[in-house]
Short mmCIF file of C-alpha atoms and ligand atoms in Angstrom, two decimals:
data_model
loop_
_atom_site.label_atom_id
_atom_site.label_comp_id
_atom_site.label_asym_id
_atom_site.label_seq_id
_atom_site.Cartn_x
_atom_site.Cartn_y
_atom_site.Cartn_z
CA UNK A 1 -20.74 -14.04 14.53
CA UNK A 2 -24.36 -15.10 14.07
CA UNK A 3 -26.27 -12.48 12.09
CA UNK A 4 -30.06 -12.24 11.94
CA UNK A 5 -32.59 -9.68 10.76
CA UNK A 6 -35.51 -9.12 13.12
CA UNK A 7 -38.60 -6.90 13.06
CA UNK A 8 -39.01 -4.19 15.70
CA UNK A 9 -40.45 -5.74 18.84
CA UNK A 10 -39.13 -6.42 22.28
CA UNK A 11 -35.39 -6.05 22.42
CA UNK A 12 -33.62 -9.20 23.62
CA UNK A 13 -30.87 -9.41 26.21
CA UNK A 14 -27.46 -7.98 25.35
CA UNK A 15 -26.65 -4.51 24.09
CA UNK A 16 -29.32 -2.31 22.52
CA UNK A 17 -27.69 -0.04 19.98
CA UNK A 18 -29.65 3.02 18.87
CA UNK A 19 -28.91 6.15 16.88
CA UNK A 20 -28.95 9.93 17.04
CA UNK A 21 -28.50 12.43 14.24
CA UNK A 22 -26.15 15.40 14.46
CA UNK A 23 -27.34 17.84 17.13
CA UNK A 24 -28.12 14.95 19.52
CA UNK A 25 -31.61 14.49 18.04
CA UNK A 26 -32.54 11.02 19.29
CA UNK A 27 -34.06 8.86 16.56
CA UNK A 28 -37.25 6.87 17.39
CA UNK A 29 -35.54 3.73 18.78
CA UNK A 30 -33.31 5.92 20.95
CA UNK A 31 -36.35 7.75 22.28
CA UNK A 32 -37.88 4.41 23.24
CA UNK A 33 -34.65 3.23 24.85
CA UNK A 34 -34.48 6.48 26.79
CA UNK A 35 -38.04 6.07 28.05
CA UNK A 36 -37.55 2.42 28.96
CA UNK A 37 -34.49 3.32 30.99
CA UNK A 38 -36.22 6.08 32.85
CA UNK A 39 -34.33 8.80 31.01
CA UNK A 40 -30.84 7.29 31.38
CA UNK A 41 -29.78 8.41 27.89
CA UNK A 42 -31.00 11.97 28.41
CA UNK A 43 -29.16 12.18 31.71
CA UNK A 44 -25.98 10.72 30.18
CA UNK A 45 -26.19 13.14 27.25
CA UNK A 46 -26.14 16.08 29.62
CA UNK A 47 -22.83 15.05 31.14
CA UNK A 48 -21.06 13.97 27.93
CA UNK A 49 -19.60 15.48 24.77
CA UNK A 50 -21.88 13.45 22.54
CA UNK A 51 -23.44 15.61 19.84
CA UNK A 52 -24.43 12.98 17.27
CA UNK A 53 -21.48 13.48 14.94
CA UNK A 54 -20.76 10.42 12.80
CA UNK A 55 -18.99 7.76 14.84
CA UNK A 56 -19.51 9.32 18.28
CA UNK A 57 -20.71 6.93 20.96
CA UNK A 58 -22.34 7.12 24.35
CA UNK A 59 -22.68 4.04 26.52
CA UNK A 60 -24.88 3.38 29.52
CA UNK A 61 -23.99 0.11 31.26
CA UNK A 62 -26.53 -2.04 33.08
CA UNK A 63 -29.41 0.44 32.90
CA UNK A 64 -31.70 0.08 35.90
CA UNK A 65 -34.96 -1.80 35.41
CA UNK A 66 -34.08 -3.14 31.95
CA UNK A 67 -33.25 -6.57 30.63
CA UNK A 68 -30.53 -5.22 28.35
CA UNK A 69 -26.90 -5.18 29.49
CA UNK A 70 -26.12 -1.81 27.95
CA UNK A 71 -27.49 0.98 25.83
CA UNK A 72 -25.17 2.22 23.13
CA UNK A 73 -26.11 5.48 21.45
CA UNK A 74 -24.23 6.11 18.20
CA UNK A 75 -23.95 9.28 16.15
CA UNK A 76 -25.00 9.18 12.50
CA UNK A 77 -23.92 12.71 11.58
CA UNK A 78 -25.99 14.99 9.39
CA UNK A 79 -28.95 13.10 7.84
CA UNK A 80 -28.07 14.20 4.30
CA UNK A 81 -24.60 12.70 4.65
CA UNK A 82 -25.83 9.27 5.78
CA UNK A 83 -25.05 6.82 2.98
CA UNK A 84 -24.11 3.17 2.37
CA UNK A 85 -20.38 3.68 2.83
CA UNK A 86 -20.89 5.66 6.06
CA UNK A 87 -23.19 2.98 7.47
CA UNK A 88 -20.59 0.31 6.75
CA UNK A 89 -18.06 2.29 8.76
CA UNK A 90 -20.61 2.78 11.54
CA UNK A 91 -21.41 -0.95 11.64
CA UNK A 92 -17.69 -1.66 11.95
CA UNK A 93 -17.23 0.93 14.71
CA UNK A 94 -20.15 -0.48 16.69
CA UNK A 95 -18.72 -4.00 16.53
CA UNK A 96 -15.29 -2.72 17.58
CA UNK A 97 -16.83 -0.99 20.57
CA UNK A 98 -18.80 -4.09 21.59
CA UNK A 99 -15.68 -6.24 21.25
CA UNK A 100 -13.79 -3.87 23.51
CA UNK A 101 -16.62 -3.93 26.02
CA UNK A 102 -16.77 -7.74 26.09
CA UNK A 103 -20.43 -7.79 25.03
CA UNK A 104 -21.85 -11.13 23.89
CA UNK A 105 -25.01 -10.18 22.02
CA UNK A 106 -26.42 -7.02 20.50
CA UNK A 107 -29.52 -5.67 18.79
CA UNK A 108 -28.81 -2.88 16.34
CA UNK A 109 -31.81 -0.62 15.88
CA UNK A 110 -30.40 2.27 13.90
CA UNK A 111 -33.21 4.30 12.36
CA UNK A 112 -32.53 5.94 9.03
CA UNK A 113 -33.06 9.67 9.53
CA UNK A 114 -35.28 11.62 7.10
CA UNK A 115 -33.22 13.07 4.27
CA UNK A 116 -30.63 10.26 4.26
CA UNK A 117 -29.20 8.99 0.98
CA UNK A 118 -30.18 5.39 1.53
CA UNK A 119 -33.31 3.26 1.82
CA UNK A 120 -34.10 1.33 5.00
CA UNK A 121 -33.38 -2.17 3.70
CA UNK A 122 -30.10 -1.11 2.09
CA UNK A 123 -29.15 0.77 5.23
CA UNK A 124 -29.61 -2.36 7.35
CA UNK A 125 -27.69 -4.47 4.83
CA UNK A 126 -24.71 -2.11 4.66
CA UNK A 127 -24.62 -1.71 8.43
CA UNK A 128 -24.33 -5.49 8.70
CA UNK A 129 -21.78 -5.65 5.90
CA UNK A 130 -19.54 -3.22 7.82
CA UNK A 131 -20.06 -5.17 11.03
CA UNK A 132 -19.13 -8.39 9.28
CA UNK A 133 -15.99 -6.88 7.71
CA UNK A 134 -14.88 -5.82 11.18
CA UNK A 135 -15.40 -9.31 12.57
CA UNK A 136 -12.54 -10.69 10.48
CA UNK A 137 -9.54 -12.04 12.39
CA UNK A 138 -6.44 -13.96 11.38
CA UNK A 139 -5.56 -15.73 14.60
CA UNK A 140 -4.78 -19.25 13.45
CA UNK A 141 -1.12 -19.08 14.46
CA UNK A 142 -1.70 -17.80 18.00
CA UNK A 143 -1.42 -20.43 20.70
CA UNK A 144 -1.09 -18.40 23.93
CA UNK A 145 -3.10 -15.70 25.71
CA UNK A 146 -6.05 -16.45 23.50
CA UNK A 147 -8.45 -14.60 25.79
CA UNK A 148 -6.62 -11.40 24.90
CA UNK A 149 -7.81 -11.82 21.30
CA UNK A 150 -11.16 -13.47 21.95
CA UNK A 151 -14.16 -11.72 20.47
CA UNK A 152 -17.08 -12.33 22.78
CA UNK A 153 -19.78 -10.86 20.56
CA UNK A 154 -21.35 -13.86 18.90
CA UNK A 155 -24.92 -12.75 18.24
CA UNK A 156 -25.86 -9.73 16.15
CA UNK A 157 -29.51 -8.89 15.50
CA UNK A 158 -30.43 -6.17 13.05
CA UNK A 159 -33.75 -4.60 13.84
CA UNK A 160 -35.39 -3.34 10.67
CA UNK A 161 -39.03 -2.97 9.50
CA UNK A 162 -38.77 -5.05 6.32
CA UNK A 163 -36.59 -8.01 7.27
CA UNK A 164 -37.12 -9.81 3.96
CA UNK A 165 -35.95 -6.83 1.90
CA UNK A 166 -32.95 -6.27 4.19
CA UNK A 167 -31.97 -9.93 4.00
CA UNK A 168 -32.18 -9.83 0.24
CA UNK A 169 -30.04 -6.70 0.05
CA UNK A 170 -27.50 -8.32 2.34
CA UNK A 171 -27.32 -11.55 0.31
CA UNK A 172 -25.06 -10.09 -2.37
CA UNK A 173 -22.94 -8.27 0.19
CA UNK A 174 -22.41 -11.45 2.20
CA UNK A 175 -20.90 -13.02 -0.92
CA UNK A 176 -18.62 -10.02 -1.29
CA UNK A 177 -17.57 -10.29 2.36
CA UNK A 178 -16.68 -13.95 1.77
CA UNK A 179 -14.54 -12.90 -1.19
CA UNK A 180 -12.82 -10.20 0.86
CA UNK A 181 -12.14 -12.65 3.70
CA UNK A 182 -10.59 -15.11 1.28
CA UNK A 183 -8.37 -12.37 -0.18
CA UNK A 184 -7.31 -11.28 3.33
CA UNK A 185 -6.56 -14.85 4.39
CA UNK A 186 -4.38 -15.40 1.34
CA UNK A 187 -2.44 -12.16 1.92
CA UNK A 188 -2.02 -12.78 5.66
CA UNK A 189 -0.78 -16.38 5.32
CA UNK A 190 2.97 -16.72 5.81
CA UNK A 191 4.96 -17.67 2.71
CA UNK A 192 6.23 -20.97 4.12
CA UNK A 193 2.58 -22.06 4.17
CA UNK A 194 1.19 -20.31 1.11
CA UNK A 195 3.53 -21.08 -1.80
CA UNK A 196 2.27 -21.28 -5.40
CA UNK A 197 1.00 -24.87 -5.37
CA UNK A 198 -0.78 -24.33 -2.04
CA UNK A 199 -2.41 -21.13 -3.31
CA UNK A 200 -3.58 -22.99 -6.41
CA UNK A 201 -4.92 -25.85 -4.29
CA UNK A 202 -6.93 -23.50 -2.10
CA UNK A 203 -8.35 -21.66 -5.07
CA UNK A 204 -9.42 -24.97 -6.57
CA UNK A 205 -11.01 -26.31 -3.39
CA UNK A 206 -12.90 -23.14 -2.48
CA UNK A 207 -14.04 -22.05 -5.93
CA UNK A 208 -14.92 -25.31 -7.64
CA UNK A 209 -17.51 -25.88 -4.89
CA UNK A 210 -19.30 -22.77 -6.15
CA UNK A 211 -19.30 -23.83 -9.78
CA UNK A 212 -16.15 -22.04 -10.93
CA UNK A 213 -14.17 -24.03 -13.47
CA UNK A 214 -10.52 -24.27 -12.41
CA UNK A 215 -7.50 -25.22 -14.49
CA UNK A 216 -3.96 -25.31 -13.14
CA UNK A 217 -0.89 -25.21 -15.37
CA UNK A 218 2.33 -26.46 -13.78
CA UNK A 219 5.83 -25.18 -14.44
CA UNK A 220 6.86 -27.85 -16.96
CA UNK A 221 3.69 -27.27 -18.97
CA UNK A 222 4.24 -23.52 -18.99
CA UNK A 223 7.86 -23.95 -20.04
CA UNK A 224 6.76 -26.15 -22.93
CA UNK A 225 4.14 -23.60 -23.99
CA UNK A 226 6.60 -20.71 -23.96
CA UNK A 227 5.80 -18.78 -20.78
CA UNK A 228 9.47 -17.74 -20.66
CA UNK A 229 8.96 -14.56 -18.66
CA UNK A 230 6.84 -16.07 -15.87
CA UNK A 231 8.93 -19.24 -15.65
CA UNK A 232 12.09 -17.10 -15.58
CA UNK A 233 10.91 -15.43 -12.38
CA UNK A 234 10.08 -18.68 -10.59
CA UNK A 235 13.07 -20.73 -11.68
CA UNK A 236 15.26 -19.77 -8.73
CA UNK A 237 12.75 -21.20 -6.30
CA UNK A 238 12.36 -24.78 -5.10
CA UNK A 239 8.61 -24.20 -5.25
CA UNK A 240 6.93 -24.89 -8.56
CA UNK A 241 5.34 -21.98 -10.44
CA UNK A 242 1.65 -22.26 -11.28
CA UNK A 243 -0.90 -20.57 -13.48
CA UNK A 244 -4.50 -20.80 -12.28
CA UNK A 245 -7.34 -20.15 -14.71
CA UNK A 246 -10.77 -19.59 -13.16
CA UNK A 247 -13.95 -19.35 -15.20
CA UNK A 248 -17.34 -18.28 -13.92
CA UNK A 249 -20.02 -18.57 -16.58
CA UNK A 250 -23.08 -16.88 -15.15
CA UNK A 251 -23.85 -14.81 -18.24
CA UNK A 252 -25.24 -15.51 -21.70
CA UNK A 253 -23.53 -18.39 -23.49
CA UNK A 254 -22.40 -16.27 -26.42
CA UNK A 255 -21.23 -13.28 -24.38
CA UNK A 256 -17.50 -12.52 -24.37
CA UNK A 257 -16.05 -12.77 -20.88
CA UNK A 258 -14.51 -10.02 -18.85
CA UNK A 259 -11.08 -10.85 -17.48
CA UNK A 260 -9.05 -10.20 -14.35
CA UNK A 261 -5.34 -10.97 -14.12
CA UNK A 262 -3.39 -10.99 -10.86
CA UNK A 263 0.26 -10.86 -9.84
CA UNK A 264 0.84 -13.75 -7.47
CA UNK A 265 4.39 -13.51 -6.18
CA UNK A 266 4.02 -15.60 -3.03
CA UNK A 267 7.28 -14.21 -1.74
CA UNK A 268 9.43 -11.52 -3.35
CA UNK A 269 12.99 -11.67 -2.06
CA UNK A 270 14.08 -9.64 -5.08
CA UNK A 271 15.87 -12.70 -6.50
CA UNK A 272 19.58 -12.21 -7.23
CA UNK A 273 18.92 -8.45 -7.09
CA UNK A 274 18.19 -9.20 -3.45
CA UNK A 275 16.15 -6.77 -1.39
CA UNK A 276 17.66 -5.48 1.85
CA UNK A 277 16.15 -6.99 5.02
CA UNK A 278 13.76 -4.15 5.73
CA UNK A 279 12.43 -4.09 2.19
CA UNK A 280 11.82 -7.83 2.20
CA UNK A 281 9.49 -7.72 5.20
CA UNK A 282 5.87 -8.00 4.14
CA UNK A 283 6.77 -9.46 0.74
CA UNK A 284 4.53 -12.43 1.53
CA UNK A 285 1.83 -9.98 0.45
CA UNK A 286 3.23 -9.65 -3.07
CA UNK A 287 0.47 -11.99 -4.23
CA UNK A 288 -2.29 -9.54 -3.25
CA UNK A 289 -3.28 -8.97 -6.89
CA UNK A 290 -3.85 -12.70 -7.30
CA UNK A 291 -5.67 -12.79 -3.95
CA UNK A 292 -8.01 -10.03 -5.11
CA UNK A 293 -8.76 -11.81 -8.38
CA UNK A 294 -9.46 -15.06 -6.51
CA UNK A 295 -11.65 -13.31 -3.92
CA UNK A 296 -13.56 -11.49 -6.66
CA UNK A 297 -14.21 -14.71 -8.55
CA UNK A 298 -15.49 -16.24 -5.32
CA UNK A 299 -17.79 -13.26 -4.70
CA UNK A 300 -19.19 -13.35 -8.26
CA UNK A 301 -19.85 -17.09 -8.07
CA UNK A 302 -21.28 -16.96 -4.54
CA UNK A 303 -23.82 -14.35 -5.56
CA UNK A 304 -24.40 -16.02 -8.94
CA UNK A 305 -23.55 -12.88 -10.88
CA UNK A 306 -25.00 -12.83 -14.38
CA UNK A 307 -21.68 -12.42 -16.12
CA UNK A 308 -19.01 -14.49 -17.80
CA UNK A 309 -15.79 -13.75 -15.95
CA UNK A 310 -12.29 -15.16 -16.21
CA UNK A 311 -9.61 -14.87 -13.53
CA UNK A 312 -6.01 -15.71 -14.37
CA UNK A 313 -3.29 -15.62 -11.73
CA UNK A 314 0.43 -16.18 -12.16
CA UNK A 315 1.84 -17.77 -9.00
CA UNK A 316 5.59 -17.79 -8.43
CA UNK A 317 8.18 -17.34 -5.73
CA UNK A 318 11.04 -14.93 -6.51
CA UNK A 319 14.17 -16.42 -4.93
CA UNK A 320 17.95 -16.31 -5.47
CA UNK A 321 19.74 -19.59 -6.21
CA UNK A 322 22.17 -21.19 -8.66
CA UNK A 323 19.27 -21.59 -11.08
CA UNK A 324 17.85 -18.12 -10.64
CA UNK A 325 17.51 -15.69 -13.51
CA UNK A 326 20.49 -13.31 -13.53
CA UNK A 327 20.51 -9.58 -14.11
CA UNK A 328 21.59 -9.42 -17.82
CA UNK A 329 19.65 -12.54 -18.82
CA UNK A 330 17.29 -12.28 -21.78
CA UNK A 331 13.93 -14.06 -21.52
CA UNK A 332 11.53 -14.88 -24.35
CA UNK A 333 7.96 -14.12 -23.32
CA UNK A 334 4.84 -15.98 -24.43
CA UNK A 335 4.07 -13.09 -26.78
CA UNK A 336 7.36 -13.72 -28.60
CA UNK A 337 8.85 -10.44 -27.42
CA UNK A 338 12.24 -10.66 -25.70
CA UNK A 339 13.04 -9.02 -22.38
CA UNK A 340 16.43 -8.10 -20.99
CA UNK A 341 16.20 -8.59 -17.23
CA UNK A 342 18.40 -5.95 -15.66
CA UNK A 343 16.94 -6.21 -12.18
CA UNK A 344 15.41 -9.46 -10.97
CA UNK A 345 13.39 -7.48 -8.41
CA UNK A 346 11.25 -6.04 -11.21
CA UNK A 347 9.62 -9.46 -11.50
CA UNK A 348 5.89 -8.71 -11.27
CA UNK A 349 5.73 -7.26 -14.78
CA UNK A 350 7.34 -10.45 -16.14
CA UNK A 351 4.69 -12.61 -14.51
CA UNK A 352 1.90 -10.34 -15.71
CA UNK A 353 3.27 -10.15 -19.26
CA UNK A 354 2.75 -13.85 -19.90
CA UNK A 355 -0.52 -14.01 -17.95
CA UNK A 356 -1.87 -11.09 -20.00
CA UNK A 357 -0.84 -12.63 -23.32
CA UNK A 358 -2.39 -15.96 -22.36
CA UNK A 359 -5.65 -14.37 -21.21
CA UNK A 360 -6.13 -12.22 -24.30
CA UNK A 361 -5.25 -14.92 -26.83
CA UNK A 362 -7.35 -17.62 -25.24
CA UNK A 363 -10.42 -15.69 -24.13
CA UNK A 364 -10.60 -12.56 -26.35
CA UNK A 365 -12.12 -10.73 -23.38
CA UNK A 366 -14.31 -7.61 -23.44
CA UNK A 367 -11.66 -6.03 -21.27
CA UNK A 368 -8.80 -7.12 -19.06
CA UNK A 369 -7.96 -5.56 -15.73
CA UNK A 370 -4.75 -6.55 -14.00
CA UNK A 371 -3.99 -6.01 -10.34
CA UNK A 372 -0.50 -6.06 -8.90
CA UNK A 373 1.61 -4.89 -5.98
CA UNK A 374 3.91 -3.76 -8.74
CA UNK A 375 6.06 -0.85 -7.61
CA UNK A 376 7.35 0.97 -4.56
CA UNK A 377 7.09 4.07 -6.76
CA UNK A 378 3.29 4.04 -6.62
CA UNK A 379 3.47 4.13 -2.83
CA UNK A 380 5.80 7.13 -3.11
CA UNK A 381 3.36 8.86 -5.42
CA UNK A 382 -0.05 8.08 -3.90
CA UNK A 383 0.55 6.67 -0.42
CA UNK A 384 -2.12 4.47 1.10
CA UNK A 385 -5.45 6.03 0.08
CA UNK A 386 -5.51 5.43 -3.67
CA UNK A 387 -4.35 2.68 -5.97
CA UNK A 388 -2.77 3.85 -9.22
CA UNK A 389 -4.70 3.15 -12.40
CA UNK A 390 -3.32 3.16 -15.95
CA UNK A 391 -5.44 2.44 -18.97
CA UNK A 392 -5.75 2.51 -22.75
CA UNK A 393 -9.52 2.97 -22.54
CA UNK A 394 -11.23 6.09 -21.17
CA UNK A 395 -14.61 4.46 -20.57
CA UNK A 396 -13.13 1.59 -18.63
CA UNK A 397 -11.03 3.82 -16.40
CA UNK A 398 -13.95 6.10 -15.75
CA UNK A 399 -16.13 3.19 -14.68
CA UNK A 400 -13.39 1.95 -12.37
CA UNK A 401 -13.06 5.41 -10.82
CA UNK A 402 -16.79 5.62 -10.10
CA UNK A 403 -16.89 2.08 -8.63
CA UNK A 404 -13.94 3.09 -6.48
CA UNK A 405 -15.67 6.16 -5.15
CA UNK A 406 -18.88 4.31 -4.28
CA UNK A 407 -17.10 1.48 -2.48
CA UNK A 408 -14.37 3.58 -0.87
CA UNK A 409 -11.60 1.71 -2.72
CA UNK A 410 -10.38 4.72 -4.61
CA UNK A 411 -8.08 4.89 -7.59
CA UNK A 412 -6.10 7.71 -9.20
CA UNK A 413 -5.14 7.76 -12.85
CA UNK A 414 -1.55 8.20 -13.97
CA UNK A 415 -0.39 8.74 -17.53
CA UNK A 416 0.84 6.45 -20.27
CA UNK A 417 2.88 8.13 -22.99
CA UNK A 418 5.40 7.15 -25.70
CA UNK A 419 7.95 9.27 -23.89
CA UNK A 420 7.96 6.84 -20.95
CA UNK A 421 7.95 3.91 -23.33
CA UNK A 422 11.37 5.04 -24.61
CA UNK A 423 12.72 4.50 -21.11
CA UNK A 424 12.41 0.72 -21.42
CA UNK A 425 14.37 0.37 -24.68
CA UNK A 426 17.01 -2.35 -24.42
CA UNK A 427 20.44 -2.38 -26.03
CA UNK A 428 20.05 -6.00 -27.15
CA UNK A 429 16.44 -7.17 -26.71
CA UNK A 430 12.94 -5.85 -27.45
CA UNK A 431 12.76 -4.17 -24.04
CA UNK A 432 14.35 -4.13 -20.62
CA UNK A 433 12.47 -4.73 -17.40
CA UNK A 434 13.35 -1.46 -15.63
CA UNK A 435 13.07 2.17 -16.65
CA UNK A 436 16.22 3.08 -14.81
CA UNK A 437 15.14 6.54 -13.77
CA UNK A 438 12.21 8.19 -12.03
CA UNK A 439 8.50 7.52 -12.74
CA UNK A 440 8.91 3.83 -11.88
CA UNK A 441 5.20 3.12 -11.60
CA UNK A 442 4.65 4.54 -15.09
CA UNK A 443 7.50 2.69 -16.79
CA UNK A 444 6.17 -0.52 -15.22
CA UNK A 445 2.75 0.20 -16.74
CA UNK A 446 4.36 1.02 -20.12
CA UNK A 447 6.04 -2.36 -19.95
CA UNK A 448 2.66 -4.06 -19.46
CA UNK A 449 1.15 -2.06 -22.32
CA UNK A 450 3.60 -3.77 -24.67
CA UNK A 451 1.73 -7.00 -23.99
CA UNK A 452 -1.73 -5.60 -24.65
CA UNK A 453 -3.11 -6.70 -28.00
CA UNK A 454 -5.88 -4.16 -28.77
CA UNK A 455 -7.89 -5.21 -25.71
CA UNK A 456 -9.41 -2.48 -23.51
CA UNK A 457 -7.11 -2.72 -20.50
CA UNK A 458 -6.58 -1.20 -17.10
CA UNK A 459 -3.72 -1.84 -14.74
CA UNK A 460 -4.16 -1.26 -11.00
CA UNK A 461 -0.94 -0.84 -9.04
CA UNK A 462 -2.07 -1.77 -5.53
CA UNK A 463 1.30 -1.74 -3.73
CA UNK A 464 0.11 0.98 -1.32
CA UNK A 465 -3.33 -0.41 -0.50
CA UNK A 466 -3.00 -4.20 -0.36
CA UNK A 467 -1.86 -4.24 3.24
CA UNK A 468 -1.75 -1.75 6.09
CA UNK A 469 1.18 -1.27 8.45
CA UNK A 470 0.02 1.99 10.01
CA UNK A 471 -3.41 3.05 11.20
CA UNK A 472 -6.16 0.46 10.92
CA UNK A 473 -9.32 1.32 8.98
CA UNK A 474 -12.65 0.58 10.74
CA UNK A 475 -13.76 -2.08 8.28
CA UNK A 476 -10.26 -3.60 7.94
CA UNK A 477 -9.00 -5.19 11.16
CA UNK A 478 -6.07 -7.11 9.65
CA UNK A 479 -2.81 -6.52 7.84
CA UNK A 480 -4.10 -7.84 4.53
CA UNK A 481 -6.89 -5.52 3.41
CA UNK A 482 -8.60 -7.58 0.71
CA UNK A 483 -8.46 -4.42 -1.40
CA UNK A 484 -10.18 -4.52 -4.77
CA UNK A 485 -12.83 -7.18 -4.27
CA UNK A 486 -15.47 -4.59 -3.45
CA UNK A 487 -14.42 -2.38 -6.33
CA UNK A 488 -14.36 -5.11 -8.99
CA UNK A 489 -17.63 -6.58 -7.76
CA UNK A 490 -19.22 -3.16 -8.00
CA UNK A 491 -17.83 -2.57 -11.48
CA UNK A 492 -19.37 -5.85 -12.64
CA UNK A 493 -22.68 -5.15 -10.93
CA UNK A 494 -22.96 -1.64 -12.38
CA UNK A 495 -22.04 -2.42 -16.00
CA UNK A 496 -21.47 -6.03 -17.00
CA UNK A 497 -24.37 -8.17 -15.82
CA UNK A 498 -27.18 -9.17 -18.14
N1 LIG B 501 6.79 -6.22 -5.08
C1 LIG B 501 7.63 -5.12 -5.36
C2 LIG B 501 6.91 -3.77 -5.23
C3 LIG B 501 6.50 -3.35 -3.83
C4 LIG B 501 7.32 -2.58 -3.07
C5 LIG B 501 5.26 -3.68 -3.35
C6 LIG B 501 6.93 -2.17 -1.81
C7 LIG B 501 4.85 -3.27 -2.10
C8 LIG B 501 5.69 -2.50 -1.33
C9 LIG B 501 8.16 -5.22 -6.77
O1 LIG B 501 8.35 -6.48 -7.26
C10 LIG B 501 9.49 -4.54 -6.79
O2 LIG B 501 10.37 -5.03 -6.15
N2 LIG B 501 9.58 -3.43 -7.51
C11 LIG B 501 10.80 -2.70 -7.59
C12 LIG B 501 11.02 -2.35 -9.03
C13 LIG B 501 12.38 -1.79 -9.31
C14 LIG B 501 13.45 -2.84 -9.12
C15 LIG B 501 12.39 -1.29 -10.73
C16 LIG B 501 10.60 -1.43 -6.75
O3 LIG B 501 9.51 -0.88 -6.73
O4 LIG B 501 11.56 -1.04 -6.09
MN1 LIG B 502 10.27 -7.26 -6.76
ZN1 LIG B 503 7.22 -7.97 -6.43
#
């Protein structure tokens, strides 16, 4: 989709999309469109249910005497509730409607009503951001009936008074969209294609172009260095485990970096504690934490964020075989702590343990945030609208919550407490890898806390939000959501750039 920002003037061929506030009050562009069409919108309004509520639409096809192919009137809702997030959703809904209608080109002239919570340039930028997010598709494996999936809309013009300001506001968001698309691609790829080494290769190719420094540790190297927990998870697989270290240095030379760590289980069969068939479906997405970290690093680099940021992802495949880790095995983690593995399906925490130790010891970060599709229990607790967040630092968790609310990627805090820590005591080792009772998302977080060495830390359990099997959200047209890129980017932008 070609996107351009144009100043108000004559509207080109294609759809002309205009807005109305709640109560059907036509905004200026809509008034002009109505006049130009000899009152077609007014007439259509009279015979429709359109009232201007957010997301409502009214379409007039091939209006007489006009060069445009259609007029699309969209509802903005009450002026005081118009904000960036709402405009993103609107942009996405408009694109969806134009896709369905087979439209090829469109001019969006959505006036910002008086009393709205957003400036004109930002409004245009966020409208486009939403439109762009909706334009994502993962069709590379389709070979038949391609016209069924073809998106005809190829030209999108945003009509806005200050095109330079709007373009500038969109610049940063375009970088974020690129990061989200990368994260979605990685999550959507099938696991026979995207195994650890392939993931690492893609990260290297895409990020080094933007000036991100990439290091890749192979399995033998990790074994030698003592990554016993991570290597223990991957050893049942024919695919080699990898650790990818990404560094973006856009901040002051002396400034400590911030750090993101991601769970990258490219396929989670459960290992010898094999999942049943139904539970194994979708486990190609068990690397969504790593995908989010990679997408975020891309976004930060693409918009040249003034921050030093490190991304570390542990990439493994959890498979059963004669070499696989057994339930009852004891692994020695990089931290030196020993872990009795009682269920090989609780593998994400083992990967994260070593990645967290490595990240803290090497980089001494300002904070570390890990992201992982860690537990089914978090899905039980919170469903699909919030990720779970656990933290040892009140300021950090509060900042994450606010960034989540502004971007729409919301989080909900759950507790850490010595009581839950008792649940992972082992009979023979320093800890076991399952709690063995209820509160599975919390015992998993307690496990991770044992690997935190006085660093401010937050753990995001994204098992419920990393992909969507049910209803599709307007800005998310694919299975993989790319969850977290927007939130982390926002967190950085609000607090950690200098
Ligand atoms: N990757 C899964 C968690 C998961 C489940 C993510 C469903 C997304 C949807 C994780 O590795 C896992 O298998 N966790 C187990 C832990 C249990 C064995 C203690 C779980 O949640 O059942
Ligand atoms: Mn598992
Ligand atoms: Zn897993």
